[in-house]
Amino acid sequence: MFNVKTVPALTRAGADIPYRWLLSSRRVRSSTATTHTEQQDGASSRSNAQHDPEFPGQPGRGGRDGNITAAANEISVDFEQSQVAYKSKDSLELLRSLVVFKLCSFDFLVDKNKEIMDLGKKILGQGAFDQFMKMTFYGQFVAGEDHVAIRPLIQKNQAFGVGSVLDYSVEEDISQEEAEQKEMDSRVSAAEKEIGEDHREEKLFRDRRGGVSGACTYFYADEAKCDQHMETFIKCIKASGGSSMDGFTAIKMTALGRPQFLLQFSEVLVKWRRFFSFLVSQQGSEGMQALEQRLELKQLQEFLTKLGAKGDMYGWFAGKSEEIPGTIDVLDWNSLIDDRTRISDLLVVPNVELGELEPLLKKFNTEEEKQLKRMLQRMDTLVKHAIENGVRLMVDAEQTYLQPAISRLTLEMQRIYNREKPVVLNTYQCYLKEAYDNIAMDVELSRREGWHFAAKLVRGAYMYQERERANDLDYEDPINPNYESTNMMYHRCLDYVLDEIALDRNANVMVASHNEDTVKHTLRRMNVLGLLPTENKVYFGQLLGMCDQISFPLAQAGFPVYKYVPYGPVSEVMPYLSRRAHENRGFMKGAQKERELLWKELKRRLASGELLYRPAY
């Protein structure tokens, strides 16, 4: 008989309520549920949605410099005003930005930056080298060494309307060979090691830092190290709550447990989704958008029975209810992934070729079961600390072979904790071909279940690595073919979420982009939809030390703006800075405008006698 086994829910340590595994048990929608087509019909009226005056503005934000123009409730921002863009910076900071950006544009310096920094340490000594870095690269892109040292910068930015997304950016400075060994050790289970299975030849085990710019990478060592990462995130949450208003803390799921678990769960979710797509194709409904695809249960029953399946498909979805649905969509299908105690019993599905049940996860031993539970408990602990400190938690995106599980776990946290307000944000990488479908499904699920959808939209950080892996392992490249198609995907995803915000004000989005055209597109769409910055539903985000000509004019115009703020000891943030140099090389070669505005402001101050200008706040 084809079925999905149900067992009691696992319980959080110290909690007396069940901890839901991935998706809580629930009755799925029947065939009378609103279809995606009906939603699109209703979406045409979203642009007429009226502003809800019940949403308060944020204290401390507002157009103090008069750089906004309002006509018929429309708001525009001038990104050409160097005085507004750099009002928070003294002239030495402007000069530092110019020098650092110029150095980042030289290929030789970027390619050999690690060797140059190592040589600098030998010549200057650690103390003098650290001081030099604080005056240049470190000072440009990193806020400080610890939660005390970062407060002045965070408070200064806050005084000019810019909030913070704190990110403790310490990373192991290890060789590629060591990184690959750590990756292999973390993914080969204890059972495989006991029987001597060796996967060194597999191309899966590579340095996850390779080709990645501007994103910290965590390698699994042991459970104690994961607990240390959790404590570090907790300190980050407390620092964010104590230093800024309405702040964020960024975390990575790979810091909280073995990537092996995320890899296997991702495989489960992908195979389950592909099985749905296969069944849809058998019913002749392929080619539609994800939410438009529906399975006729009667046809599904007939098809699986021909394969030798025994059992009632209707019972999968009807549960104890007498109401039997006629069709189901992909969200109904996903609801079959239910509560579990032993993770090795997570999911069994029909093998279409063999006509029999097969597990989608390898067996975990008892210790590995405990490791997974602790990973979930760490995530739960972080969300609770975020709520206690008035901070929102931003879960960063990672590689595609880990991301389905990361998104699923994040979604579960949202379903539990985003009931009243958006506490947990998921990150969507729009260079992925499936980005729109993923967002559309998650928005629809939040709408059905009544919680706050919250997302950070980025273009993506793992393109080189993803394409190389797809080529090595011979599967379809998951990345959009070029920048133009990624740009279109970003705007398509953004427009979908903005429409949802206009419809019922129950969604939230951070536009994490350094692209001025994307920011202007967002402002135009907000004007059309009647979304005001004071509603605090649409945020903007840029990296510390970059694109101040976008961040600060937006903030002075009253928009919620946040800088992604890395911090940590100089010597331990070097790997992060090394990759930031690589990222800035490409960015700064094509970003002449920022350097032009920096020069413009320096010349203005020189001509007006303000070269010794100090920001007042």
XYZ file of C-alpha atoms in Angstrom:
617
model
C 0.000 0.000 0.000
C 1.276 3.457 -0.883
C 1.187 5.711 2.127
C 3.033 8.271 4.175
C 3.583 7.083 7.710
C 2.486 9.235 10.634
C 4.155 9.079 14.041
C 4.078 11.343 17.117
C 5.701 14.758 16.871
C 9.063 15.344 18.449
C 9.191 17.769 21.350
C 11.466 20.737 21.953
C 13.798 20.473 24.903
C 12.051 22.045 27.871
C 8.826 22.622 25.970
C 5.432 21.093 26.595
C 4.049 21.616 23.109
C 4.868 19.529 20.024
C 7.607 20.847 17.784
C 6.313 20.603 14.241
C 8.640 18.848 11.829
C 8.832 20.765 8.543
C 5.090 21.035 7.964
C 2.487 20.694 10.698
C -0.475 18.363 10.251
C -3.343 20.190 8.678
C -6.348 19.654 6.458
C -5.436 20.536 2.925
C -7.556 22.636 0.677
C -10.243 21.002 -1.391
C -10.902 21.480 -5.067
C -13.038 24.494 -4.215
C -9.903 26.365 -3.081
C -8.934 29.523 -4.884
C -6.762 28.709 -7.860
C -3.770 30.685 -9.024
C -5.735 31.861 -12.037
C -8.414 33.309 -9.783
C -5.707 35.002 -7.746
C -4.311 36.594 -10.869
C -7.770 37.826 -11.817
C -7.993 39.448 -8.420
C -4.480 40.823 -8.668
C -5.555 43.345 -11.272
C -7.423 45.195 -8.574
C -4.424 45.241 -6.240
C -3.053 48.418 -7.712
C -6.208 50.152 -6.488
C -5.662 49.033 -2.906
C -5.941 51.959 -0.517
C -3.307 52.824 2.061
C -4.202 51.624 5.532
C -3.660 54.508 7.970
C -3.312 52.068 10.860
C 0.333 51.339 10.021
C 2.523 53.712 12.063
C 5.723 55.246 10.806
C 9.115 54.628 12.321
C 10.427 57.156 14.830
C 13.614 58.806 13.723
C 12.951 58.365 10.014
C 11.818 61.083 7.688
C 12.812 63.462 4.952
C 14.792 65.916 6.995
C 16.730 67.155 3.988
C 13.795 67.874 1.724
C 15.113 65.569 -0.976
C 11.708 64.047 -1.768
C 8.998 65.403 -3.988
C 5.364 64.504 -3.445
C 2.634 64.919 -6.006
C -0.647 63.066 -5.715
C 0.942 60.996 -2.904
C 3.834 59.968 -5.138
C 7.323 59.895 -3.668
C 10.554 60.094 -5.637
C 14.142 60.116 -4.465
C 17.046 61.984 -6.047
C 20.148 59.775 -6.129
C 22.340 62.528 -7.597
C 22.651 64.611 -4.417
C 26.123 63.947 -3.094
C 25.593 66.162 -0.058
C 22.640 64.051 1.100
C 24.349 60.764 0.228
C 27.461 61.513 2.286
C 26.095 63.689 5.054
C 26.986 60.983 7.590
C 30.655 60.833 6.460
C 33.596 63.072 7.224
C 36.059 63.893 4.453
C 38.610 61.280 5.518
C 35.936 58.603 5.179
C 35.143 59.817 1.673
C 38.812 59.729 0.749
C 39.141 56.217 2.172
C 36.204 55.054 0.066
C 37.801 56.431 -3.079
C 41.149 54.770 -2.349
C 39.633 51.390 -1.435
C 37.299 51.305 -4.434
C 40.169 52.191 -6.759
C 42.402 49.482 -5.311
C 39.596 46.946 -5.664
C 39.516 47.656 -9.398
C 43.093 46.409 -9.979
C 43.068 42.739 -10.959
C 46.575 42.021 -9.706
C 45.898 43.375 -6.208
C 42.625 41.472 -5.966
C 43.962 38.173 -7.296
C 46.967 38.292 -4.974
C 45.264 39.959 -2.008
C 45.900 37.074 0.401
C 49.590 36.914 -0.432
C 49.874 40.709 -0.158
C 48.165 40.713 3.247
C 50.408 37.900 4.511
C 53.450 39.891 3.378
C 52.066 42.995 5.076
C 51.799 41.117 8.378
C 55.443 40.036 8.158
C 56.707 43.532 7.347
C 54.509 45.566 9.706
C 53.831 43.062 12.438
C 50.345 42.001 13.518
C 49.544 45.145 15.512
C 50.581 47.670 12.860
C 48.988 45.577 10.124
C 45.666 45.468 12.008
C 45.770 49.238 12.406
C 46.486 49.704 8.702
C 43.516 47.469 7.810
C 41.248 49.481 10.120
C 42.276 52.611 8.250
C 41.532 51.020 4.856
C 39.678 47.848 3.820
C 38.534 46.706 7.251
C 37.355 50.197 8.157
C 35.445 50.454 4.882
C 33.515 47.169 5.005
C 33.536 46.029 8.668
C 31.932 47.824 11.613
C 34.300 46.741 14.398
C 35.758 43.856 16.352
C 32.931 43.106 18.776
C 29.413 44.138 19.798
C 30.785 47.043 21.875
C 33.063 48.438 19.162
C 30.314 48.462 16.526
C 27.847 50.559 18.503
C 29.150 54.029 17.486
C 28.830 53.266 13.773
C 25.415 51.643 14.178
C 24.142 54.574 16.226
C 25.540 57.085 13.722
C 23.832 55.338 10.815
C 20.632 55.127 12.840
C 20.760 58.875 13.440
C 20.660 59.315 9.659
C 17.790 56.854 9.259
C 19.755 53.716 8.341
C 19.258 50.550 10.380
C 21.497 47.497 10.623
C 21.564 43.819 9.731
C 24.292 42.450 12.005
C 26.480 39.623 10.745
C 29.348 38.166 12.753
C 31.718 37.535 9.841
C 34.442 35.432 11.436
C 35.480 32.497 9.261
C 38.104 29.763 9.447
C 41.230 30.616 7.493
C 41.970 27.130 6.163
C 43.361 25.746 2.932
C 41.245 24.349 0.137
C 42.395 20.816 0.988
C 41.381 21.249 4.639
C 38.025 22.674 3.607
C 37.332 19.733 1.310
C 38.303 17.290 4.059
C 35.949 19.000 6.526
C 33.187 18.883 3.947
C 33.711 15.163 3.380
C 33.826 14.405 7.107
C 30.592 16.285 7.706
C 28.686 14.520 4.941
C 29.799 10.926 5.415
C 27.599 9.438 8.129
C 28.908 7.513 11.107
C 27.376 4.335 9.700
C 29.239 4.760 6.415
C 32.498 5.347 8.238
C 31.973 2.187 10.325
C 31.683 -0.012 7.244
C 34.568 1.707 5.536
C 32.725 3.435 2.694
C 34.869 6.195 1.232
C 33.391 8.979 -0.885
C 36.566 10.960 -1.500
C 36.178 10.541 -5.239
C 32.738 12.100 -5.302
C 32.656 15.605 -6.725
C 30.213 16.667 -4.024
C 32.995 17.204 -1.529
C 34.566 20.507 -2.445
C 35.403 23.784 -0.789
C 32.053 25.543 -0.339
C 33.895 28.885 -0.299
C 35.089 28.410 -3.891
C 33.849 31.105 -6.240
C 31.715 32.656 -3.484
C 32.078 36.366 -2.749
C 30.797 38.240 0.244
C 29.226 35.305 2.137
C 30.621 33.576 5.212
C 31.056 29.809 5.050
C 30.735 27.503 8.048
C 32.304 24.045 8.137
C 31.011 21.401 10.518
C 33.430 20.221 13.203
C 31.258 18.819 15.989
C 28.136 19.572 18.014
C 30.055 21.727 20.495
C 31.143 23.989 17.622
C 27.508 24.327 16.506
C 26.568 25.341 20.055
C 29.329 27.972 19.931
C 27.890 29.315 16.673
C 24.455 29.506 18.281
C 25.861 31.443 21.247
C 27.608 33.800 18.822
C 24.315 34.408 17.008
C 22.595 35.051 20.349
C 25.223 37.696 21.202
C 24.640 39.184 17.756
C 20.889 39.289 18.393
C 21.399 41.023 21.733
C 23.834 43.502 20.191
C 21.334 44.288 17.450
C 18.546 44.777 19.976
C 20.714 46.989 22.154
C 22.268 49.101 19.426
C 19.548 49.874 16.927
C 15.813 50.064 16.547
C 13.990 47.425 14.532
C 17.240 45.713 13.638
C 18.005 42.403 11.967
C 20.460 39.617 12.651
C 21.661 37.397 9.805
C 22.254 33.696 10.400
C 23.285 30.701 8.323
C 21.661 27.313 8.813
C 24.932 25.495 8.069
C 26.364 26.977 11.277
C 23.801 25.084 13.355
C 24.355 21.472 12.280
C 25.810 19.024 9.783
C 25.300 19.991 6.136
C 24.662 16.268 5.550
C 21.190 16.646 7.025
C 20.371 19.655 4.887
C 21.682 17.856 1.817
C 19.524 14.787 2.412
C 16.401 16.756 3.281
C 16.873 18.830 0.169
C 17.035 15.655 -1.899
C 13.784 14.508 -0.297
C 12.004 17.743 -1.082
C 13.283 17.909 -4.644
C 12.302 14.287 -5.367
C 8.870 14.812 -3.828
C 8.316 17.890 -5.985
C 9.560 16.076 -9.087
C 7.188 13.203 -8.363
C 4.304 15.684 -8.328
C 5.509 17.163 -11.635
C 5.720 13.674 -13.131
C 2.145 12.907 -12.091
C 0.988 16.250 -13.485
C 2.624 15.399 -16.814
C 0.762 12.087 -16.856
C -2.481 14.057 -16.647
C -1.441 16.440 -19.430
C -1.117 19.577 -17.292
C 2.600 20.249 -17.639
C 3.807 23.656 -18.813
C 1.661 25.636 -16.365
C 2.909 27.774 -13.512
C 3.527 25.782 -10.319
C 0.375 26.938 -8.525
C -1.803 26.385 -11.584
C -0.920 22.700 -11.788
C -3.541 20.430 -10.273
C -3.942 16.681 -9.960
C -7.286 14.964 -10.438
C -7.357 12.477 -7.591
C -9.513 10.035 -9.519
C -6.955 9.898 -12.335
C -4.150 9.691 -9.798
C -5.838 6.701 -8.155
C -6.265 4.958 -11.488
C -2.672 5.622 -12.581
C -1.081 4.340 -9.376
C -3.398 1.322 -9.256
C -2.142 0.312 -12.693
C 1.356 0.299 -11.213
C 0.212 -2.234 -8.655
C -0.480 0.211 -5.846
C -2.983 -0.759 -3.190
C -4.813 1.711 -1.007
C -7.046 4.746 -1.266
C -5.439 7.962 -2.576
C -8.414 9.964 -1.303
C -7.523 8.935 2.218
C -4.189 10.725 1.909
C -5.901 14.067 1.590
C -9.335 13.702 3.136
C -8.064 12.587 6.547
C -10.847 12.256 9.070
C -13.088 14.638 7.190
C -16.026 13.315 5.221
C -15.297 15.952 2.582
C -13.209 14.415 -0.189
C -11.353 16.805 -2.498
C -11.530 16.264 -6.240
C -8.242 17.933 -7.117
C -5.096 18.967 -5.293
C -2.293 21.437 -6.000
C 1.394 21.367 -5.146
C 0.840 22.848 -1.671
C -1.655 20.109 -0.880
C 0.884 17.595 -2.146
C 3.636 19.101 0.012
C 1.382 18.832 3.074
C 1.945 15.067 3.082
C 5.379 15.671 4.586
C 4.219 15.388 8.166
C 5.422 15.279 11.762
C 8.169 12.784 12.493
C 10.029 11.422 15.494
C 12.579 9.203 13.783
C 13.925 11.152 10.855
C 14.782 7.963 8.972
C 11.003 7.431 8.695
C 10.539 10.932 7.285
C 9.122 9.969 3.954
C 8.310 6.997 1.742
C 6.939 7.458 -1.750
C 5.899 5.265 -4.668
C 8.687 4.286 -7.028
C 6.906 4.640 -10.364
C 9.247 2.253 -12.165
C 9.191 -0.490 -9.552
C 5.644 0.068 -8.315
C 6.660 -0.122 -4.676
C 7.417 2.092 -1.707
C 10.933 3.317 -1.163
C 12.452 5.603 1.476
C 13.942 8.882 0.316
C 16.344 9.109 3.243
C 19.123 6.789 4.286
C 18.842 5.403 7.784
C 20.208 7.599 10.546
C 21.620 6.091 13.699
C 20.499 7.212 17.142
C 23.263 9.790 17.545
C 22.497 11.343 14.165
C 18.821 11.557 15.123
C 19.875 13.506 18.210
C 22.128 15.775 16.129
C 19.255 16.704 13.863
C 16.939 17.436 16.773
C 19.592 19.696 18.294
C 19.895 21.559 14.997
C 16.163 22.265 15.073
C 16.303 23.269 18.734
C 19.127 25.730 18.027
C 17.066 27.399 15.331
C 14.076 27.584 17.670
C 16.218 29.073 20.434
C 17.498 31.813 18.116
C 13.999 32.830 17.057
C 12.891 33.080 20.680
C 15.863 35.284 21.538
C 15.078 37.471 18.531
C 11.520 37.975 19.775
C 12.716 38.756 23.300
C 15.130 41.406 21.993
C 12.806 42.977 19.416
C 15.004 41.790 16.556
C 14.095 40.120 13.281
C 15.965 37.047 12.112
C 17.202 36.894 8.534
C 18.108 33.402 7.297
C 20.690 33.689 4.518
C 20.467 31.626 1.345
C 23.099 29.017 0.558
C 23.911 26.534 -2.213
C 21.028 25.021 -4.214
C 21.777 21.500 -2.998
C 21.216 22.712 0.582
C 18.649 25.449 -0.005
C 15.373 23.439 -0.244
C 15.874 22.150 3.292
C 16.998 25.564 4.559
C 13.914 27.201 3.066
C 11.684 24.472 4.463
C 13.010 24.857 7.992
C 12.765 28.640 7.713
C 9.214 28.326 6.453
C 8.319 26.240 9.482
C 9.724 28.928 11.770
C 7.651 31.514 9.910
C 4.508 29.440 10.308
C 5.064 29.289 14.062
C 6.439 32.754 14.834
C 5.190 35.074 12.065
C 1.572 34.907 13.185
C 1.430 38.411 14.651
C 4.298 40.132 12.837
C 7.222 39.274 10.558
C 9.950 37.931 12.837
C 11.699 35.492 10.473
C 12.720 36.363 6.907
C 13.686 33.850 4.246
C 16.135 34.732 1.461
C 15.342 34.100 -2.201
C 18.114 34.104 -4.813
C 16.642 35.457 -8.022
C 19.377 34.148 -10.277
C 17.692 30.746 -9.856
C 15.306 29.636 -12.583
C 12.773 28.460 -9.999
C 12.845 31.622 -7.868
C 9.408 32.861 -8.958
C 7.691 29.521 -8.371
C 9.256 29.259 -4.912
C 8.080 32.715 -3.905
C 4.606 32.240 -5.373
C 4.117 28.976 -3.465
C 5.334 30.413 -0.161
C 3.182 33.533 -0.512
C 0.143 31.380 -1.251
C 0.849 29.134 1.741
C 1.111 32.168 4.033
C -2.179 33.460 2.645
C -3.965 30.151 3.245
C -2.636 29.765 6.774
C -2.783 33.407 7.851
C 0.812 34.275 8.767
C 3.147 37.054 7.644
C 5.222 36.267 4.573
C 8.630 37.956 4.877
C 11.423 37.779 2.312
C 14.786 39.199 1.404
C 15.334 39.279 -2.359
C 18.906 39.024 -3.626
C 20.362 38.222 -7.008
C 22.632 35.493 -5.634
C 26.146 34.704 -4.416
C 26.976 31.218 -5.691
C 26.721 31.439 -9.485
C 30.232 30.276 -10.392
C 30.120 27.403 -7.915
C 26.616 26.302 -8.929
C 27.434 26.188 -12.630
C 30.667 24.279 -12.059
C 28.894 21.716 -9.889
C 26.059 21.270 -12.396
C 28.599 20.655 -15.143
C 30.660 18.205 -13.059
C 27.654 16.185 -11.884
C 25.797 16.428 -15.206
C 22.519 18.047 -14.231
C 20.701 21.103 -15.555
C 22.244 24.432 -14.640
C 19.872 25.959 -12.032
C 21.042 29.511 -12.783
C 19.425 31.909 -15.236
C 21.507 32.172 -18.429
C 22.581 35.822 -18.078
C 22.337 38.979 -16.019
C 19.398 40.318 -18.036
C 17.260 37.245 -17.324
C 18.237 37.402 -13.653
C 17.221 41.050 -13.599
C 13.848 40.167 -15.116
C 13.392 37.386 -12.562
C 14.248 39.756 -9.709
C 11.683 42.316 -10.829
C 9.068 39.630 -11.460
C 9.488 38.224 -7.953
C 9.540 41.700 -6.450
C 6.371 42.751 -8.276
C 4.581 39.625 -7.059
C 5.393 40.364 -3.416
C 4.551 44.057 -3.790
C 1.171 43.083 -5.232
C 0.611 40.833 -2.240
C 1.493 43.665 0.159
C -0.957 45.974 -1.608
C -3.664 43.319 -1.431
C -3.777 42.793 2.328
C -0.641 44.367 3.927
C 0.284 40.929 5.280
C 3.597 40.466 3.440
C 6.990 42.133 3.802
C 10.028 42.348 1.562
C 13.598 43.594 1.749
C 14.914 44.770 -1.605
C 18.553 43.815 -1.073
C 20.142 45.358 -4.139
C 22.892 47.762 -5.170
C 21.225 48.231 -8.549
C 19.845 51.755 -8.819
C 17.411 50.742 -11.571
C 15.922 48.075 -9.304
C 15.506 50.590 -6.499
C 13.818 53.066 -8.849
C 11.581 50.281 -10.166
C 10.533 49.525 -6.585
C 9.718 53.184 -5.916
C 7.608 53.389 -9.080
C 5.699 50.240 -8.150
C 5.128 51.494 -4.617
C 3.678 54.713 -6.021
C 1.365 52.806 -8.353
C 0.178 50.500 -5.571
C -0.207 53.242 -2.982
C 2.427 51.798 -0.639
C 3.940 54.443 1.613
C 7.390 54.150 3.206
C 5.937 54.767 6.665
C 4.046 51.479 6.487
C 7.375 49.699 6.994
C 6.444 46.862 4.650
C 9.108 47.408 1.997
C 12.708 47.669 3.187
C 15.880 48.383 1.266
C 19.260 46.815 2.020
C 22.852 47.407 0.933
C 26.244 46.313 2.217
C 28.195 48.463 4.661
C 30.684 50.610 2.779
C 28.929 50.330 -0.558
C 26.242 52.323 -2.375
C 25.783 55.057 0.215
C 24.417 57.211 -2.630
C 21.402 54.859 -2.622
C 21.065 54.021 1.075
C 21.158 57.448 2.692
C 18.941 59.396 0.251
C 16.343 56.625 0.633
C 16.596 56.833 4.417
C 16.335 60.630 4.421
C 13.221 60.277 2.268
C 11.617 58.162 5.001
C 12.129 54.654 3.617
C 13.239 51.819 5.922
C 16.860 51.207 4.888
C 19.368 48.772 6.370
C 23.075 48.232 5.980
C 24.378 44.665 6.130
C 26.957 45.152 8.923
C 29.779 42.609 9.289
C 31.908 42.613 12.421
C 34.621 40.563 14.095
C 38.357 40.635 14.984
C 40.594 41.901 12.197
C 42.634 38.705 11.824
C 39.523 36.501 11.776
C 37.609 38.600 9.235
C 40.403 38.445 6.664
C 38.796 35.585 4.667
C 35.604 37.652 4.414
C 37.523 40.748 3.298
C 39.484 38.721 0.772
C 36.303 37.655 -1.000
C 34.800 41.121 -0.641
C 37.758 42.420 -2.645
C 36.924 39.955 -5.409
C 33.313 41.065 -5.388
C 34.134 44.756 -5.402
C 36.485 44.405 -8.334
C 33.649 43.584 -10.715
C 31.224 45.878 -8.975
C 33.457 48.923 -8.853
C 34.679 48.575 -12.443
C 31.104 49.126 -13.552
C 30.131 51.603 -10.833
C 31.678 54.865 -11.890
C 28.772 56.857 -10.519
C 29.646 56.220 -6.885
C 33.235 57.357 -7.354
C 32.063 60.409 -9.299
C 29.708 61.378 -6.486
C 32.467 60.904 -3.908
C 34.745 63.238 -5.883
C 31.881 65.679 -6.347
C 31.261 65.863 -2.609
C 34.948 66.263 -1.774
C 35.253 69.112 -4.308
C 32.084 70.750 -2.941
C 33.452 70.656 0.588
C 36.800 72.033 -0.550
C 35.140 74.902 -2.456
C 32.777 75.739 0.404
C 35.378 75.492 3.152
C 33.805 72.342 4.634
C 36.737 70.005 4.122
C 36.931 69.501 7.895
C 33.202 68.713 8.055
C 32.169 66.409 10.903
C 28.689 64.831 10.860
C 26.463 66.129 13.633
C 23.912 63.770 15.212
